[in-house]
Amino acid sequence: MQRRAKTMQFQPKYPYSYLKINLDNKFPFHISEPYVQMDKTITHLHFHNYPELGICLEGSGVFVVEGKILPFQGGDIIYIARNERHLAQSLQGTVSRWHWIYFDLEKLLYPALMDSGIADLSHLSGRQFKNLISSGEYPELCSSVRKI
């Protein structure tokens, strides 16, 4: 098993594209079917109009998020903010399997919480935010997301 890097590495910027996510206005929450991530070399990134939460069901590899290199393995979760450029790559000769959760937290919480500021997730992005939550460091949190 490969050891994780303790600090994030940064890569030069990649070209990127926009992939629109469509959510139901009445209940803007969607869990994807299992997604198989191949070992294809990362040459470009993409971004979405909604945040996404991913759980790695099995496998390992790296995620590039806004130039950050984040090693992952089965059980880990990753949070990618709306409009953050990203893409994953499984280790060479392997695949990883993921579930993706897309949501609009503001619409999900409103009108139950009249202050839409409580749904502000803007602090969960940027160069200093790690994005990846290790199942080894936070097993209960990762387990809870997996149960969703």
PDB file of C-alpha atoms in Angstrom:
ATOM      1  CA  MET A   1       0.000   0.000   0.000  1.00  0.00           C
ATOM      2  CA  GLN A   2       1.311   3.425  -0.841  1.00  0.00           C
ATOM      3  CA  ARG A   3       1.780   5.971   1.899  1.00  0.00           C
ATOM      4  CA  ARG A   4      -0.040   9.270   1.712  1.00  0.00           C
ATOM      5  CA  ALA A   5       1.799  12.514   1.253  1.00  0.00           C
ATOM      6  CA  LYS A   6       1.450  14.594   4.423  1.00  0.00           C
ATOM      7  CA  THR A   7       1.316  17.882   2.564  1.00  0.00           C
ATOM      8  CA  MET A   8      -0.412  18.908  -0.611  1.00  0.00           C
ATOM      9  CA  GLN A   9       1.655  19.316  -3.731  1.00  0.00           C
ATOM     10  CA  PHE A  10       0.738  21.851  -6.374  1.00  0.00           C
ATOM     11  CA  GLN A  11       0.775  21.443 -10.140  1.00  0.00           C
ATOM     12  CA  PRO A  12       0.599  23.998 -12.926  1.00  0.00           C
ATOM     13  CA  LYS A  13      -2.849  24.913 -14.208  1.00  0.00           C
ATOM     14  CA  TYR A  14      -4.611  22.612 -16.633  1.00  0.00           C
ATOM     15  CA  PRO A  15      -7.118  23.543 -19.346  1.00  0.00           C
ATOM     16  CA  TYR A  16     -10.686  23.046 -18.129  1.00  0.00           C
ATOM     17  CA  SER A  17     -14.309  22.679 -19.189  1.00  0.00           C
ATOM     18  CA  TYR A  18     -17.752  23.160 -17.641  1.00  0.00           C
ATOM     19  CA  LEU A  19     -20.052  20.176 -16.949  1.00  0.00           C
ATOM     20  CA  LYS A  20     -23.531  21.299 -15.968  1.00  0.00           C
ATOM     21  CA  ILE A  21     -25.359  19.360 -13.241  1.00  0.00           C
ATOM     22  CA  ASN A  22     -29.178  19.450 -13.365  1.00  0.00           C
ATOM     23  CA  LEU A  23     -30.950  19.126 -10.017  1.00  0.00           C
ATOM     24  CA  ASP A  24     -34.671  18.981  -9.272  1.00  0.00           C
ATOM     25  CA  ASN A  25     -35.823  22.377  -7.953  1.00  0.00           C
ATOM     26  CA  LYS A  26     -38.192  20.729  -5.457  1.00  0.00           C
ATOM     27  CA  PHE A  27     -35.454  18.603  -3.897  1.00  0.00           C
ATOM     28  CA  PRO A  28     -32.028  19.669  -5.213  1.00  0.00           C
ATOM     29  CA  PHE A  29     -30.071  16.597  -4.109  1.00  0.00           C
ATOM     30  CA  HIS A  30     -28.776  13.730  -6.247  1.00  0.00           C
ATOM     31  CA  ILE A  31     -26.658  10.641  -5.567  1.00  0.00           C
ATOM     32  CA  SER A  32     -24.998   9.197  -8.645  1.00  0.00           C
ATOM     33  CA  GLU A  33     -24.813   5.591  -9.677  1.00  0.00           C
ATOM     34  CA  PRO A  34     -21.380   4.086  -8.903  1.00  0.00           C
ATOM     35  CA  TYR A  35     -18.783   5.748 -11.109  1.00  0.00           C
ATOM     36  CA  VAL A  36     -15.643   3.957 -12.301  1.00  0.00           C
ATOM     37  CA  GLN A  37     -12.568   6.207 -12.423  1.00  0.00           C
ATOM     38  CA  MET A  38      -9.955   4.927 -14.851  1.00  0.00           C
ATOM     39  CA  ASP A  39      -6.196   5.428 -14.731  1.00  0.00           C
ATOM     40  CA  LYS A  40      -6.165   7.819 -17.696  1.00  0.00           C
ATOM     41  CA  THR A  41      -3.577  10.571 -17.278  1.00  0.00           C
ATOM     42  CA  ILE A  42      -5.049  13.908 -16.220  1.00  0.00           C
ATOM     43  CA  THR A  43      -4.684  16.395 -19.069  1.00  0.00           C
ATOM     44  CA  HIS A  44      -7.603  18.728 -18.299  1.00  0.00           C
ATOM     45  CA  LEU A  45      -9.995  19.507 -15.454  1.00  0.00           C
ATOM     46  CA  HIS A  46     -13.712  20.243 -15.256  1.00  0.00           C
ATOM     47  CA  PHE A  47     -16.039  22.128 -12.921  1.00  0.00           C
ATOM     48  CA  HIS A  48     -19.745  22.081 -12.012  1.00  0.00           C
ATOM     49  CA  ASN A  49     -22.457  24.540 -11.070  1.00  0.00           C
ATOM     50  CA  TYR A  50     -23.104  22.731  -7.739  1.00  0.00           C
ATOM     51  CA  PRO A  51     -20.821  21.397  -5.029  1.00  0.00           C
ATOM     52  CA  GLU A  52     -20.183  17.685  -4.925  1.00  0.00           C
ATOM     53  CA  LEU A  53     -19.273  15.242  -2.231  1.00  0.00           C
ATOM     54  CA  GLY A  54     -17.567  12.036  -3.296  1.00  0.00           C
ATOM     55  CA  ILE A  55     -16.965   8.786  -1.452  1.00  0.00           C
ATOM     56  CA  CYS A  56     -14.314   6.430  -2.787  1.00  0.00           C
ATOM     57  CA  LEU A  57     -15.790   2.944  -2.484  1.00  0.00           C
ATOM     58  CA  GLU A  58     -12.576   1.193  -3.520  1.00  0.00           C
ATOM     59  CA  GLY A  59      -9.257   1.803  -5.217  1.00  0.00           C
ATOM     60  CA  SER A  60      -6.703   4.569  -4.918  1.00  0.00           C
ATOM     61  CA  GLY A  61      -5.116   7.329  -6.938  1.00  0.00           C
ATOM     62  CA  VAL A  62      -4.837  11.106  -6.957  1.00  0.00           C
ATOM     63  CA  PHE A  63      -7.239  13.989  -7.246  1.00  0.00           C
ATOM     64  CA  VAL A  64      -6.244  17.307  -8.771  1.00  0.00           C
ATOM     65  CA  VAL A  65      -8.362  20.137  -7.358  1.00  0.00           C
ATOM     66  CA  GLU A  66      -7.415  23.654  -8.472  1.00  0.00           C
ATOM     67  CA  GLY A  67      -3.805  22.496  -8.884  1.00  0.00           C
ATOM     68  CA  LYS A  68      -3.624  20.645  -5.537  1.00  0.00           C
ATOM     69  CA  ILE A  69      -2.520  17.003  -5.746  1.00  0.00           C
ATOM     70  CA  LEU A  70      -4.480  14.930  -3.210  1.00  0.00           C
ATOM     71  CA  PRO A  71      -3.809  11.183  -2.869  1.00  0.00           C
ATOM     72  CA  PHE A  72      -6.937   9.114  -2.113  1.00  0.00           C
ATOM     73  CA  GLN A  73      -7.838   5.546  -1.232  1.00  0.00           C
ATOM     74  CA  GLY A  74     -10.991   3.525  -0.633  1.00  0.00           C
ATOM     75  CA  GLY A  75     -13.115   4.946   2.167  1.00  0.00           C
ATOM     76  CA  ASP A  76     -11.930   8.548   1.735  1.00  0.00           C
ATOM     77  CA  ILE A  77     -14.328  11.378   0.954  1.00  0.00           C
ATOM     78  CA  ILE A  78     -13.734  14.540  -1.009  1.00  0.00           C
ATOM     79  CA  TYR A  79     -15.642  17.817  -1.058  1.00  0.00           C
ATOM     80  CA  ILE A  80     -15.409  19.900  -4.217  1.00  0.00           C
ATOM     81  CA  ALA A  81     -16.918  23.360  -4.116  1.00  0.00           C
ATOM     82  CA  ARG A  82     -19.077  24.792  -6.852  1.00  0.00           C
ATOM     83  CA  ASN A  83     -16.867  25.986  -9.738  1.00  0.00           C
ATOM     84  CA  GLU A  84     -13.666  24.335  -8.408  1.00  0.00           C
ATOM     85  CA  ARG A  85     -11.718  22.755 -11.248  1.00  0.00           C
ATOM     86  CA  HIS A  86     -10.926  19.095 -10.576  1.00  0.00           C
ATOM     87  CA  LEU A  87     -10.401  15.555 -11.881  1.00  0.00           C
ATOM     88  CA  ALA A  88      -9.252  12.210 -10.475  1.00  0.00           C
ATOM     89  CA  GLN A  89      -6.915   9.537 -11.761  1.00  0.00           C
ATOM     90  CA  SER A  90      -6.661   6.007 -10.394  1.00  0.00           C
ATOM     91  CA  LEU A  91      -3.255   4.420  -9.873  1.00  0.00           C
ATOM     92  CA  GLN A  92      -1.740   3.078 -13.073  1.00  0.00           C
ATOM     93  CA  GLY A  93      -3.266  -0.240 -14.100  1.00  0.00           C
ATOM     94  CA  THR A  94      -6.190   0.070 -11.637  1.00  0.00           C
ATOM     95  CA  VAL A  95      -9.628   1.641 -11.321  1.00  0.00           C
ATOM     96  CA  SER A  96     -11.407   3.248  -8.401  1.00  0.00           C
ATOM     97  CA  ARG A  97     -15.140   3.343  -7.749  1.00  0.00           C
ATOM     98  CA  TRP A  98     -16.999   6.395  -6.478  1.00  0.00           C
ATOM     99  CA  HIS A  99     -20.435   7.671  -5.548  1.00  0.00           C
ATOM    100  CA  TRP A 100     -21.073  11.391  -6.098  1.00  0.00           C
ATOM    101  CA  ILE A 101     -23.568  13.532  -4.219  1.00  0.00           C
ATOM    102  CA  TYR A 102     -24.619  16.821  -5.826  1.00  0.00           C
ATOM    103  CA  PHE A 103     -26.709  19.326  -3.878  1.00  0.00           C
ATOM    104  CA  ASP A 104     -27.881  22.901  -3.455  1.00  0.00           C
ATOM    105  CA  LEU A 105     -27.645  23.416   0.301  1.00  0.00           C
ATOM    106  CA  GLU A 106     -29.272  26.838   0.265  1.00  0.00           C
ATOM    107  CA  LYS A 107     -32.396  25.523  -1.480  1.00  0.00           C
ATOM    108  CA  LEU A 108     -32.458  22.408   0.720  1.00  0.00           C
ATOM    109  CA  LEU A 109     -32.361  24.478   3.922  1.00  0.00           C
ATOM    110  CA  TYR A 110     -34.631  27.339   2.866  1.00  0.00           C
ATOM    111  CA  PRO A 111     -37.281  28.215   4.108  1.00  0.00           C
ATOM    112  CA  ALA A 112     -36.615  26.098   7.212  1.00  0.00           C
ATOM    113  CA  LEU A 113     -33.714  28.430   7.945  1.00  0.00           C
ATOM    114  CA  MET A 114     -34.597  31.951   6.882  1.00  0.00           C
ATOM    115  CA  ASP A 115     -30.940  33.044   7.115  1.00  0.00           C
ATOM    116  CA  SER A 116     -29.447  31.691   3.895  1.00  0.00           C
ATOM    117  CA  GLY A 117     -25.988  32.674   5.185  1.00  0.00           C
ATOM    118  CA  ILE A 118     -25.949  29.498   7.260  1.00  0.00           C
ATOM    119  CA  ALA A 119     -25.696  27.551   4.001  1.00  0.00           C
ATOM    120  CA  ASP A 120     -22.594  29.489   2.927  1.00  0.00           C
ATOM    121  CA  LEU A 121     -19.911  26.941   2.056  1.00  0.00           C
ATOM    122  CA  SER A 122     -17.431  29.425   0.561  1.00  0.00           C
ATOM    123  CA  HIS A 123     -14.868  28.707   3.297  1.00  0.00           C
ATOM    124  CA  LEU A 124     -14.713  25.097   2.034  1.00  0.00           C
ATOM    125  CA  SER A 125     -12.581  25.919  -0.979  1.00  0.00           C
ATOM    126  CA  GLY A 126      -9.374  27.625  -2.010  1.00  0.00           C
ATOM    127  CA  ARG A 127      -5.682  26.892  -1.890  1.00  0.00           C
ATOM    128  CA  GLN A 128      -5.521  26.222   1.862  1.00  0.00           C
ATOM    129  CA  PHE A 129      -8.573  23.938   1.991  1.00  0.00           C
ATOM    130  CA  LYS A 130      -7.510  20.297   1.658  1.00  0.00           C
ATOM    131  CA  ASN A 131     -10.778  18.968   0.068  1.00  0.00           C
ATOM    132  CA  LEU A 132      -9.940  15.344   0.900  1.00  0.00           C
ATOM    133  CA  ILE A 133     -11.000  13.737   4.181  1.00  0.00           C
ATOM    134  CA  SER A 134      -9.046  10.609   4.995  1.00  0.00           C
ATOM    135  CA  SER A 135     -10.932   7.583   6.269  1.00  0.00           C
ATOM    136  CA  GLY A 136      -7.864   6.776   8.363  1.00  0.00           C
ATOM    137  CA  GLU A 137      -7.990  10.138  10.151  1.00  0.00           C
ATOM    138  CA  TYR A 138     -11.792  10.580  10.277  1.00  0.00           C
ATOM    139  CA  PRO A 139     -13.352   7.090  10.109  1.00  0.00           C
ATOM    140  CA  GLU A 140     -16.698   8.079  11.673  1.00  0.00           C
ATOM    141  CA  LEU A 141     -17.258  11.010   9.315  1.00  0.00           C
ATOM    142  CA  CYS A 142     -16.363   8.923   6.264  1.00  0.00           C
ATOM    143  CA  SER A 143     -18.585   6.099   7.469  1.00  0.00           C
ATOM    144  CA  SER A 144     -21.506   8.520   7.930  1.00  0.00           C
ATOM    145  CA  VAL A 145     -21.139   9.855   4.372  1.00  0.00           C
ATOM    146  CA  ARG A 146     -20.942   6.297   3.041  1.00  0.00           C
ATOM    147  CA  LYS A 147     -24.252   5.479   4.758  1.00  0.00           C
ATOM    148  CA  ILE A 148     -25.986   8.293   2.846  1.00  0.00           C
TER     149      ILE A 148
END
